[in-house]
PDB file of C-alpha atoms in Angstrom:
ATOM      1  CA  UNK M   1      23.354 -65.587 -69.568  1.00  0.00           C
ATOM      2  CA  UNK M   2      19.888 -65.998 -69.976  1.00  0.00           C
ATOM      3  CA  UNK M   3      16.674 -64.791 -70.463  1.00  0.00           C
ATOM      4  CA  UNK M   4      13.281 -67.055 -69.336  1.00  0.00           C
ATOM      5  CA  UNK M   5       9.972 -66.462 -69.377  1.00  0.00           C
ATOM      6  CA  UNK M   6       6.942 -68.539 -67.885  1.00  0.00           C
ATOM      7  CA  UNK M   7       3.610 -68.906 -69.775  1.00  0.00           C
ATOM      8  CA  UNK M   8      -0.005 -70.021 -69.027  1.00  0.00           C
ATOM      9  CA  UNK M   9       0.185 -72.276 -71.975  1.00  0.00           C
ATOM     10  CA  UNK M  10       1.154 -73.100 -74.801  1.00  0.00           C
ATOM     11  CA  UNK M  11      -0.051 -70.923 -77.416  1.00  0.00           C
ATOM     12  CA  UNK M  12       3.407 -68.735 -77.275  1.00  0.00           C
ATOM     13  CA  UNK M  13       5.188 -70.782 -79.512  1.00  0.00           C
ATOM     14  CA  UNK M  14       3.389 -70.158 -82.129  1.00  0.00           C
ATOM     15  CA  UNK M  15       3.842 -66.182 -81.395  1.00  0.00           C
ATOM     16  CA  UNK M  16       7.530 -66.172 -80.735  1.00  0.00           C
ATOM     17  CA  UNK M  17       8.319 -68.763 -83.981  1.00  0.00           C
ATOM     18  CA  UNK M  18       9.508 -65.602 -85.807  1.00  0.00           C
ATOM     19  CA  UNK M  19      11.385 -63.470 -83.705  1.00  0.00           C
ATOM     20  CA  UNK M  20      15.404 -63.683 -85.048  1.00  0.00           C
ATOM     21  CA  UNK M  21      17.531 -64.443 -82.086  1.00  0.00           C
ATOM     22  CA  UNK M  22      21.319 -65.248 -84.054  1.00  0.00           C
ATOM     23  CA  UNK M  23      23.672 -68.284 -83.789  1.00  0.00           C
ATOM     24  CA  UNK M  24      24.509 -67.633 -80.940  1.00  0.00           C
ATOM     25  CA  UNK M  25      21.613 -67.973 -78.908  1.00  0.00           C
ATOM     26  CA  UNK M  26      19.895 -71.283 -77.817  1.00  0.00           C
ATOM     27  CA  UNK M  27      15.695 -70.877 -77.504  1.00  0.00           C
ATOM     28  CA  UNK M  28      15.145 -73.788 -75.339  1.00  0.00           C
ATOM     29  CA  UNK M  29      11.324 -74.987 -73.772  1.00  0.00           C
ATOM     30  CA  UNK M  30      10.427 -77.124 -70.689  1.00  0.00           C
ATOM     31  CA  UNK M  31       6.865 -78.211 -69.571  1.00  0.00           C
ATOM     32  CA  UNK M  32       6.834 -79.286 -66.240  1.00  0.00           C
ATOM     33  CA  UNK M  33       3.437 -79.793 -64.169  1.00  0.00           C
ATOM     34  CA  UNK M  34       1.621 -77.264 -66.799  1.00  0.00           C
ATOM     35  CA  UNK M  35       4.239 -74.513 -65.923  1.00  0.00           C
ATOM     36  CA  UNK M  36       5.773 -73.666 -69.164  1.00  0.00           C
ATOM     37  CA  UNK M  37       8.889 -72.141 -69.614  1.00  0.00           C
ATOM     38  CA  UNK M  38      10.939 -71.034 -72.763  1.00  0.00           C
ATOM     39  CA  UNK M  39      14.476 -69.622 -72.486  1.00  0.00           C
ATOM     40  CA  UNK M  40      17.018 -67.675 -74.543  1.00  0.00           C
ATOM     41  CA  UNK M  41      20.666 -68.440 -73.448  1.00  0.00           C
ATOM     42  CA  UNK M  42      23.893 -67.254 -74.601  1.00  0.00           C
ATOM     43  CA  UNK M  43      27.570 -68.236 -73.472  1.00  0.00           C
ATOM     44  CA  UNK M  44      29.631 -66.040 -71.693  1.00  0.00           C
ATOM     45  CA  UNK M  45      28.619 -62.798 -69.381  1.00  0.00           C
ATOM     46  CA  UNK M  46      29.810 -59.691 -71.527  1.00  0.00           C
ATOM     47  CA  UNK M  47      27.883 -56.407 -72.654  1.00  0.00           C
ATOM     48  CA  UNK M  48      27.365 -57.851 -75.970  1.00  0.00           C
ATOM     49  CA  UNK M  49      25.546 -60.876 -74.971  1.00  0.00           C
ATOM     50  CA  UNK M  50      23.519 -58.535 -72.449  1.00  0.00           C
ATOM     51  CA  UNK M  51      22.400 -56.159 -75.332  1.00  0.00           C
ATOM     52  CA  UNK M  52      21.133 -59.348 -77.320  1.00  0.00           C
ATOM     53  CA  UNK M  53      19.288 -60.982 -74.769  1.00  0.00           C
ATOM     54  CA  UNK M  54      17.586 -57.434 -74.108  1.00  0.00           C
ATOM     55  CA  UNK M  55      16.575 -56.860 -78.007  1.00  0.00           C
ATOM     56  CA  UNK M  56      15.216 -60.297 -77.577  1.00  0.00           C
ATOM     57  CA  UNK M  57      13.219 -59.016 -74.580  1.00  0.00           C
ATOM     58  CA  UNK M  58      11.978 -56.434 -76.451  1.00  0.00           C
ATOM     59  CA  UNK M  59      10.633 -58.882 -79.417  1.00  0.00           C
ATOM     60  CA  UNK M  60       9.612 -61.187 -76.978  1.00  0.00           C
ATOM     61  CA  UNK M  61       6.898 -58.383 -75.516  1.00  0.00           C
ATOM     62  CA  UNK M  62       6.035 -57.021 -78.645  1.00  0.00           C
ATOM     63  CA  UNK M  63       3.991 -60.766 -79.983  1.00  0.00           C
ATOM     64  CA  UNK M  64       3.310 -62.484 -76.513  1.00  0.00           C
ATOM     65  CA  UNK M  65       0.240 -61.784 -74.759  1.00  0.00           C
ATOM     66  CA  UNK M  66       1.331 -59.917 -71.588  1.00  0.00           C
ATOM     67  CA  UNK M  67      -1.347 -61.501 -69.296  1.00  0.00           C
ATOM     68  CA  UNK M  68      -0.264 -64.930 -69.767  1.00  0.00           C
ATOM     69  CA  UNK M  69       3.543 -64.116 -69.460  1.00  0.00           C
ATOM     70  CA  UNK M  70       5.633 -63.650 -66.706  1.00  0.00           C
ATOM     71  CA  UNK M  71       9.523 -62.848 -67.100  1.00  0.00           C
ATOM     72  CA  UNK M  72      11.053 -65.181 -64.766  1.00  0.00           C
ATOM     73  CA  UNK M  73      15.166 -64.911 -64.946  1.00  0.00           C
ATOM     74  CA  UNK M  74      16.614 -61.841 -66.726  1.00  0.00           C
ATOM     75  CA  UNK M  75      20.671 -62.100 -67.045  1.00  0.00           C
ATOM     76  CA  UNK M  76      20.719 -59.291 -69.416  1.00  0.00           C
ATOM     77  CA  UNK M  77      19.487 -57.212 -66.111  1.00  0.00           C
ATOM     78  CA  UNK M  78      21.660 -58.888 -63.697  1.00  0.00           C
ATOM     79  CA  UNK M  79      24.840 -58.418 -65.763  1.00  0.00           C
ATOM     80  CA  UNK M  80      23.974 -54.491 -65.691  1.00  0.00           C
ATOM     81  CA  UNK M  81      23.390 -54.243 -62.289  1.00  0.00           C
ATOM     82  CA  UNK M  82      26.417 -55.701 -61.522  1.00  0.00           C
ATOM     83  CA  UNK M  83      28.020 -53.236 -63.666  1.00  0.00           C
ATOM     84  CA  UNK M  84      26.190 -50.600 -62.105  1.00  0.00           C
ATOM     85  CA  UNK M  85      26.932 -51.573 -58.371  1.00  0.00           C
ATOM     86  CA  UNK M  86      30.451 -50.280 -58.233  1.00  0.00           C
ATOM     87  CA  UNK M  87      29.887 -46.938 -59.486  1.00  0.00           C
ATOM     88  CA  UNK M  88      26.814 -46.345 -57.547  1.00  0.00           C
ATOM     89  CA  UNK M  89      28.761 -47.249 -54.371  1.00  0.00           C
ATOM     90  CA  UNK M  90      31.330 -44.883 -55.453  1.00  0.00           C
ATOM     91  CA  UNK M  91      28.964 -42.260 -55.438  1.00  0.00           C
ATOM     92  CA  UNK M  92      27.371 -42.618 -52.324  1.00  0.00           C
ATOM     93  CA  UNK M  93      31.272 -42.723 -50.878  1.00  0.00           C
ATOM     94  CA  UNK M  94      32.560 -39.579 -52.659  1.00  0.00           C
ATOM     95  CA  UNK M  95      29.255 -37.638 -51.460  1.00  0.00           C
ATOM     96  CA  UNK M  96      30.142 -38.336 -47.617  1.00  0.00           C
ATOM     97  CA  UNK M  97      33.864 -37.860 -48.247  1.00  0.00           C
ATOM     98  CA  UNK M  98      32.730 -34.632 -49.878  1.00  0.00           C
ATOM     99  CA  UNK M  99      30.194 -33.482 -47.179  1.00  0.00           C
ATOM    100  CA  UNK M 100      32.882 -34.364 -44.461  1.00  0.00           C
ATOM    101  CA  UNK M 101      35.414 -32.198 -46.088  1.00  0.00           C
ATOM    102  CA  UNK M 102      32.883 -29.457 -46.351  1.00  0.00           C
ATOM    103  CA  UNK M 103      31.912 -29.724 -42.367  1.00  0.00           C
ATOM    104  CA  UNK M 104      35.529 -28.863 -41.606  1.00  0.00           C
ATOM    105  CA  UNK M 105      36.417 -26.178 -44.329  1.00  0.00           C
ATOM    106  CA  UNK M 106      32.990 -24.333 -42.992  1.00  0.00           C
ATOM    107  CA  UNK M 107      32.917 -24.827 -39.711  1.00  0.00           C
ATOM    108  CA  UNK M 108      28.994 -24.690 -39.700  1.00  0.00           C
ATOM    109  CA  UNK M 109      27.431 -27.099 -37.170  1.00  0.00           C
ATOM    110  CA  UNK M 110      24.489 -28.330 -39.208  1.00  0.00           C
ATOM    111  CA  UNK M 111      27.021 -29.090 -41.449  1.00  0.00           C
ATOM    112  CA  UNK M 112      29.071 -31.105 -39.409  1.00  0.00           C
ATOM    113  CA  UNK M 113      25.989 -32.311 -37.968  1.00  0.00           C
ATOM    114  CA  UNK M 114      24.853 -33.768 -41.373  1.00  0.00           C
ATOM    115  CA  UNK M 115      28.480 -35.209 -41.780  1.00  0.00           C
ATOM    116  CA  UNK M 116      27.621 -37.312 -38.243  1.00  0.00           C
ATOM    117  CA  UNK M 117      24.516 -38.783 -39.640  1.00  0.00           C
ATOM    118  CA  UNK M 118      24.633 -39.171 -43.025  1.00  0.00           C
ATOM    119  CA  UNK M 119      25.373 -42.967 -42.719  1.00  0.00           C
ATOM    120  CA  UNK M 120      22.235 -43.853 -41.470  1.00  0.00           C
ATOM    121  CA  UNK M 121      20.116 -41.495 -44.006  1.00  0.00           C
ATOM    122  CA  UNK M 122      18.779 -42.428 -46.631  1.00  0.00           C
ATOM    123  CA  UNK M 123      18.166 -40.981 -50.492  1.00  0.00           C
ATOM    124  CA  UNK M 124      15.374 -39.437 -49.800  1.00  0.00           C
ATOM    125  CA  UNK M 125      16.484 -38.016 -46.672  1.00  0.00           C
ATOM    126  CA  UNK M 126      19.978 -36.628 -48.063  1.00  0.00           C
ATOM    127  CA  UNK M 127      18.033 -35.037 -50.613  1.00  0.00           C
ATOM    128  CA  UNK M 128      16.094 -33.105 -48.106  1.00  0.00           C
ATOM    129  CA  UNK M 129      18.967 -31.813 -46.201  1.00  0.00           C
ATOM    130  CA  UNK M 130      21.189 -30.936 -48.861  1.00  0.00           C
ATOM    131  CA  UNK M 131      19.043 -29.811 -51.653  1.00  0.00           C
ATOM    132  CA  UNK M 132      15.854 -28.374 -50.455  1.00  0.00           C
ATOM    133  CA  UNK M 133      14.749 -24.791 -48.460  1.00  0.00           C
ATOM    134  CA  UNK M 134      12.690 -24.921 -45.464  1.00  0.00           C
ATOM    135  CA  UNK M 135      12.159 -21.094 -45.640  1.00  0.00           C
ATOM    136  CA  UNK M 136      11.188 -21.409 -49.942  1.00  0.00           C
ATOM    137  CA  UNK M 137       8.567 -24.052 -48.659  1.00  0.00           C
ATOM    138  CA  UNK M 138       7.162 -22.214 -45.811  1.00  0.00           C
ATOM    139  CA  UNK M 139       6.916 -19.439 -48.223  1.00  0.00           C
ATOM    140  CA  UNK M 140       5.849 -21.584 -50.986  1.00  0.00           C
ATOM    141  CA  UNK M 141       2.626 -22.775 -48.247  1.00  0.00           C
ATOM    142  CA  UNK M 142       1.403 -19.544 -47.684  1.00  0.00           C
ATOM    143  CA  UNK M 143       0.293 -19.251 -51.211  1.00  0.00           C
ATOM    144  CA  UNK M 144      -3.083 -19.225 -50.960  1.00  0.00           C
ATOM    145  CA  UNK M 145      -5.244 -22.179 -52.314  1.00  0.00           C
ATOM    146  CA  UNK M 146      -7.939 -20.573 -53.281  1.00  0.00           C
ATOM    147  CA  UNK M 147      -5.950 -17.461 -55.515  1.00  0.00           C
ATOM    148  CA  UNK M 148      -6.761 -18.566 -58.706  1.00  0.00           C
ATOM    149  CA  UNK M 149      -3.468 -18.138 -60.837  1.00  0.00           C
ATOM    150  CA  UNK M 150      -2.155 -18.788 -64.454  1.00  0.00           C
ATOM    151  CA  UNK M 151       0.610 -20.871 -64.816  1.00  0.00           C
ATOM    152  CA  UNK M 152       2.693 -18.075 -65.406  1.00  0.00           C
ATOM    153  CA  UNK M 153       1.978 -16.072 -62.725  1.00  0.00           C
ATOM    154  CA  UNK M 154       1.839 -18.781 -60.445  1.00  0.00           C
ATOM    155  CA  UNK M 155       5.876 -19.759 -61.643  1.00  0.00           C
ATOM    156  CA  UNK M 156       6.912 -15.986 -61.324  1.00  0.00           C
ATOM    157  CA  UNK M 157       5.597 -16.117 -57.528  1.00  0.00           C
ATOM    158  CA  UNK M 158       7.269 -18.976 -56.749  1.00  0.00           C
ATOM    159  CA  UNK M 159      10.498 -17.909 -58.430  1.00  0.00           C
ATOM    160  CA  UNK M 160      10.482 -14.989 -56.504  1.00  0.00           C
ATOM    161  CA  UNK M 161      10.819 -16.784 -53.558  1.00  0.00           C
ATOM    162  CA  UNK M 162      14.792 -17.417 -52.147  1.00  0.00           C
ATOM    163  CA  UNK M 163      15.838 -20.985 -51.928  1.00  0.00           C
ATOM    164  CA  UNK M 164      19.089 -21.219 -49.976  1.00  0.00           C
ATOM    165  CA  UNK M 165      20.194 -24.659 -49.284  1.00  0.00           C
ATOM    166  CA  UNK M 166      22.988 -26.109 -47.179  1.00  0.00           C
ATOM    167  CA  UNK M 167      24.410 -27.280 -50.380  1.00  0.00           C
ATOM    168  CA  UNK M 168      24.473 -23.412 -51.563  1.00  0.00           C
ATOM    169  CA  UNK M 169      25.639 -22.934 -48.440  1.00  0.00           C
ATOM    170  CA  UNK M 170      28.729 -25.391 -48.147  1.00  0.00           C
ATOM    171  CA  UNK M 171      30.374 -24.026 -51.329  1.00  0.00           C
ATOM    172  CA  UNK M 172      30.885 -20.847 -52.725  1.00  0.00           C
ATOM    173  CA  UNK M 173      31.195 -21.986 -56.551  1.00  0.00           C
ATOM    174  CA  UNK M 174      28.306 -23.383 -58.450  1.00  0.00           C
ATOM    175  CA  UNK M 175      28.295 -27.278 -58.424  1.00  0.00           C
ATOM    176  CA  UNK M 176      24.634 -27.685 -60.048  1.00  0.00           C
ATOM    177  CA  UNK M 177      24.900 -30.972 -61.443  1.00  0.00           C
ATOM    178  CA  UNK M 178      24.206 -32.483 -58.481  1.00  0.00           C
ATOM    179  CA  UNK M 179      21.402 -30.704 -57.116  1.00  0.00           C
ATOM    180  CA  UNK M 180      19.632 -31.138 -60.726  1.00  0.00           C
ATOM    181  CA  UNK M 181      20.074 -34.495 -60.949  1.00  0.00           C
ATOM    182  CA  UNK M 182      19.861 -35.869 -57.338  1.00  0.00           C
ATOM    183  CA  UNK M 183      16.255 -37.197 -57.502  1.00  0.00           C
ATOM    184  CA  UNK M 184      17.178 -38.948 -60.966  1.00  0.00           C
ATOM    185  CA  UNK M 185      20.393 -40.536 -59.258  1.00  0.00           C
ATOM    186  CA  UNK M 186      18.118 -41.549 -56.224  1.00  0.00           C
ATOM    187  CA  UNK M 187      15.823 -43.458 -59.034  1.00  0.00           C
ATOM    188  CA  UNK M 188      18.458 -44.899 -60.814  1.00  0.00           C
ATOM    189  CA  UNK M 189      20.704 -46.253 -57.708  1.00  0.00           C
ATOM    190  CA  UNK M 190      17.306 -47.776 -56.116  1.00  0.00           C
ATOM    191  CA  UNK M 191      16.883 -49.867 -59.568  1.00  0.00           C
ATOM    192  CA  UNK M 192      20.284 -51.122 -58.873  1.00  0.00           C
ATOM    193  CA  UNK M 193      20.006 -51.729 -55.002  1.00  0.00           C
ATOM    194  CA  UNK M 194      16.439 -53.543 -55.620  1.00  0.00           C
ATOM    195  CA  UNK M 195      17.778 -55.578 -58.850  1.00  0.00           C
ATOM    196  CA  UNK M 196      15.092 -54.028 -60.954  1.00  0.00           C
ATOM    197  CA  UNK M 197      15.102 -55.465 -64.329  1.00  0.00           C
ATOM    198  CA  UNK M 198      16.465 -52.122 -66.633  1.00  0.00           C
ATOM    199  CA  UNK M 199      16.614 -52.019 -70.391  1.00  0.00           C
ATOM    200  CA  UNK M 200      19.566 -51.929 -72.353  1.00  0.00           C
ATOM    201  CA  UNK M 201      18.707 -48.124 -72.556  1.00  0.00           C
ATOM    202  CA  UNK M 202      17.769 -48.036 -69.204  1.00  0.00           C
ATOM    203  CA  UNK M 203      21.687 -49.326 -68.318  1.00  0.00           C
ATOM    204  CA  UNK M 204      23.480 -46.530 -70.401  1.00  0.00           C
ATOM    205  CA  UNK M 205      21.362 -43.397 -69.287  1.00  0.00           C
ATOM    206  CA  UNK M 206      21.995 -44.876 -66.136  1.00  0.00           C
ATOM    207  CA  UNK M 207      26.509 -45.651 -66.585  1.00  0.00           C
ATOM    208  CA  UNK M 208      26.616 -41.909 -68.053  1.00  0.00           C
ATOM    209  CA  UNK M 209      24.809 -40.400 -65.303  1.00  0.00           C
ATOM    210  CA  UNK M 210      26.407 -42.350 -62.611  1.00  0.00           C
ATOM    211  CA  UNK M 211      29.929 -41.998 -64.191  1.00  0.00           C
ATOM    212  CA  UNK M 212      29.444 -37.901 -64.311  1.00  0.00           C
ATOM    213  CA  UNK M 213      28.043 -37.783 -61.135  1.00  0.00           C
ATOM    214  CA  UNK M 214      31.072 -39.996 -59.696  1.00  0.00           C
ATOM    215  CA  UNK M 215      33.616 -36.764 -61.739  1.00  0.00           C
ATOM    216  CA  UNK M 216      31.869 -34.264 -60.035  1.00  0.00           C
ATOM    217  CA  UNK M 217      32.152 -35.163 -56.624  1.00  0.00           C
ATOM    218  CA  UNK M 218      35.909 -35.765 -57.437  1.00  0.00           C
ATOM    219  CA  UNK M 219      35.689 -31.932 -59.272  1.00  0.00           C
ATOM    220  CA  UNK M 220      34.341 -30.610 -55.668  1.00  0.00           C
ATOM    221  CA  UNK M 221      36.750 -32.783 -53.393  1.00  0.00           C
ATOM    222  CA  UNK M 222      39.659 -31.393 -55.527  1.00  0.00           C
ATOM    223  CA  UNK M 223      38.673 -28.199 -55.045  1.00  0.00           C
ATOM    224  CA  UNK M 224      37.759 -28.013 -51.511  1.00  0.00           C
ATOM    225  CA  UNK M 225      41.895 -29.245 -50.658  1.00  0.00           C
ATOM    226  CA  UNK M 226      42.888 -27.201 -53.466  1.00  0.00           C
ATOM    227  CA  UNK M 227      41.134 -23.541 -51.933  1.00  0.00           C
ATOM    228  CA  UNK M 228      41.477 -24.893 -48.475  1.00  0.00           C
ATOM    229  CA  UNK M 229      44.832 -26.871 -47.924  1.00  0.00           C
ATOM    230  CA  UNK M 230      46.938 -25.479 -50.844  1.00  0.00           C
ATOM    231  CA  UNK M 231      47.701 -22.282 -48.912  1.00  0.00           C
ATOM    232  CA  UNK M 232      50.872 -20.075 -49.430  1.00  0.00           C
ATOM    233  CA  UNK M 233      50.946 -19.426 -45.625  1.00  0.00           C
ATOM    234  CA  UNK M 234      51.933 -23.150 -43.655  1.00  0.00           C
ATOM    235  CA  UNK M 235      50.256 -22.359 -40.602  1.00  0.00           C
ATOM    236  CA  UNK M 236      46.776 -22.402 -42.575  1.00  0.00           C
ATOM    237  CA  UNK M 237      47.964 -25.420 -44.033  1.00  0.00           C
ATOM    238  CA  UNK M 238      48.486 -27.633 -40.765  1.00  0.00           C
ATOM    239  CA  UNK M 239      45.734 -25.789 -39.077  1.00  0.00           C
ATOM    240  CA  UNK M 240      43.136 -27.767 -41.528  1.00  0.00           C
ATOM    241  CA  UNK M 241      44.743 -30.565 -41.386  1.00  0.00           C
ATOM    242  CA  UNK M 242      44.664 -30.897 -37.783  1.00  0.00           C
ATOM    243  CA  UNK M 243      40.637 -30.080 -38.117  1.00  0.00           C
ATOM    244  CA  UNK M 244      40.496 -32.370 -40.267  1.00  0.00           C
ATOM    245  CA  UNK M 245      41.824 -35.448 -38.355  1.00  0.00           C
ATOM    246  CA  UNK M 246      39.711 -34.040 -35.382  1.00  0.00           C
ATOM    247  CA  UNK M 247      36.664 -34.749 -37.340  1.00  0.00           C
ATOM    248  CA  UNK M 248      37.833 -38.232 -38.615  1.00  0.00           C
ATOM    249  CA  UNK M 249      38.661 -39.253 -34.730  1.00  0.00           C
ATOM    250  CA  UNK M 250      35.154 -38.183 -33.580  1.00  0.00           C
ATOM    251  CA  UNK M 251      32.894 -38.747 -35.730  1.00  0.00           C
ATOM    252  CA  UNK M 252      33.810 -41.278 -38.364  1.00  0.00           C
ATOM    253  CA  UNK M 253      33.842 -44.874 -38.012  1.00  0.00           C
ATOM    254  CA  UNK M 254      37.737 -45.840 -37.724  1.00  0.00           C
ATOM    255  CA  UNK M 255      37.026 -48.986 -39.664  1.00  0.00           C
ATOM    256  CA  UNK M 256      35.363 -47.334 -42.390  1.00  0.00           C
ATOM    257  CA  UNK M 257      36.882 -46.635 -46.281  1.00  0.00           C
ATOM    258  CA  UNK M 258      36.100 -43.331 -45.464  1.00  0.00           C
ATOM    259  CA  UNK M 259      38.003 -43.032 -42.728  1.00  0.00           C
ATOM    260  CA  UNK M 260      41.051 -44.503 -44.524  1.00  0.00           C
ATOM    261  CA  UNK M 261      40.897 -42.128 -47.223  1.00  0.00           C
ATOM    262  CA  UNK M 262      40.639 -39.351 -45.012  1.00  0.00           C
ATOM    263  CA  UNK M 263      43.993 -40.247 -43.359  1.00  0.00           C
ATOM    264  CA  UNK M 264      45.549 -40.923 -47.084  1.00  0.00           C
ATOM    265  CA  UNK M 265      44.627 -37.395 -47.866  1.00  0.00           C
ATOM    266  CA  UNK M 266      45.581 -35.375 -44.436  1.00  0.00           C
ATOM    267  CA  UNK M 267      48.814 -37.600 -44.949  1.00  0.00           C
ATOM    268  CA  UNK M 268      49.213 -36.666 -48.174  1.00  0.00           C
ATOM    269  CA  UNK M 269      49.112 -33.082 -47.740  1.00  0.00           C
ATOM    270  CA  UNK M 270      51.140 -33.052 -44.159  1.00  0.00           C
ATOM    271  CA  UNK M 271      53.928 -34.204 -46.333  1.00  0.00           C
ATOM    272  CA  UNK M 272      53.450 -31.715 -48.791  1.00  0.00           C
ATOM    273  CA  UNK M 273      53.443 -28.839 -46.717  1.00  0.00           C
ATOM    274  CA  UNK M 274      56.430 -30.103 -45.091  1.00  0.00           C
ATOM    275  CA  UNK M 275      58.296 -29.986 -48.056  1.00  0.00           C
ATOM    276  CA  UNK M 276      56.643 -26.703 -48.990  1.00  0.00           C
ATOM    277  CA  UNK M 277      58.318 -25.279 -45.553  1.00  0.00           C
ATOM    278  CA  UNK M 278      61.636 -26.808 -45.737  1.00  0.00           C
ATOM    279  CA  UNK M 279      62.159 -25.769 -49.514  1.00  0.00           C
TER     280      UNK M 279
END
């Protein structure tokens, strides 16, 4: 891995002399047609190595002068978002496997409706459909502008407005992890999908949230089959499933992993409730 950094000149040496970078990391320098370039480089791709190039970083900014620099390779950064990647995939999959179940346990068309085009939504987008209240901001408008207001009053008038949202609406326990943290999750996943260069720091906040996120959505799917396809009467049971594999055949792509894990499931649980009925 490695870090490098182009400068207008060479005056950094002299600033970055001091800066303790271990054994096990090379400081190298070129000087090719006036563009110089100094470089930290370590063996190996592993968290550890990451975390020292990125304390390096950190020294590095704290003596250079900022207009003449210009970071020009960060591996630290490209080691965590490849790290990152997978989970934040996993999310985005579990949240339309989720919303997908939901459509058929409810019934609701917007619902379904939202399970039809979610793949071509974006953050943003998902945000607004799941998470926000068309009647609170219509409400929320008619405040008047010029009402002058404390802060306090103004917060108790706009807490007295209802906020129903289709994610209220889609389950009848509280799942508020999601809805809190959505807009964070949107920030994080677009430094990973636009190879921002993160901190060390930035990269842990970021796993934990991620990783809870990812258990939450598995929390909900869990306990959408579990209230809806876990019934004591059979019928019920192959009644969902057939609304379930309805959905899948008309409105998911065939070829897609959700797809596939929509048939593992329904599978799953045919065979279940077959053994449920012959025992």
């Amino acid at each position: 891995m490695k870090l490098e950094f182009l400068y207008t000149d060479e005056s950094y040496k002299e600033k970055i002399k001091d800066i303790k970078i271990g054994d096990s990391v090379t400081l190298s320098h070129t000087n090719e047609s006036n563009l110089y370039i100094f470089s930290y480089e370590i063996k190996g791709e592993n968290s550890d190595g990451a975390k020292l190039l990125s304390d390096i970083k950190i020294q590095v900014y704290k003596v250079i002068d900022k207009e003449k620099c210009f970071l020009i390779g960060d591996g630290a950064s490209e080691y965590y978002n490849k790290q990152l990647y997978p989970l934040y995939n996993q999310f985005e999959r579990g949240l339309r496997q989720v919303i997908a179940l939901s459509a058929v346990r409810d019934g609701k068309e917007k619902t379904k409706q939202l399970a039809r085009e979610l793949e071509g939504l974006d953050f943003g987008e998902i945000y607004k459909a799941l998470f926000t209240s068309q009647d609170f901001w219509d409400n929320f408008k008619k405040i008047k502008r010029d009402e002058i207001l404390s802060k306090k009053d103004l917060i108790a008038k706009i807490s007295a407005f209802e906020e129903k949202t289709l994610w209220d609406e889609m389950f009848t326990k509280d799942f508020p992890f999601l809805p809190d943290n959505f807009d964070k999750i949107r920030r994080r996943r677009n430094d990973i999908m636009h190879a921002h260069n993160i901190s060390y720091e930035d990269y842990k906040s970021s796993k934990k949230l991620v990783e809870k996120a990812n258990l939450e959505l598995k929390r909900i799917s869990e306990q959408i089959l579990c209230d809806e396809i876990i019934s004591p009467n059979i019928s019920d049971v192959f009644a969902i499933l057939e609304g379930i594999s309805k959905f899948t055949q008309e409105c998911v792509d065939p070829n897609s992993n959700l797809n596939k894990t929509l048939n593992l499931i329904t599978s799953f649980f045919v065979n279940l409730a077959k053994e449920d009925s012959n025992g």
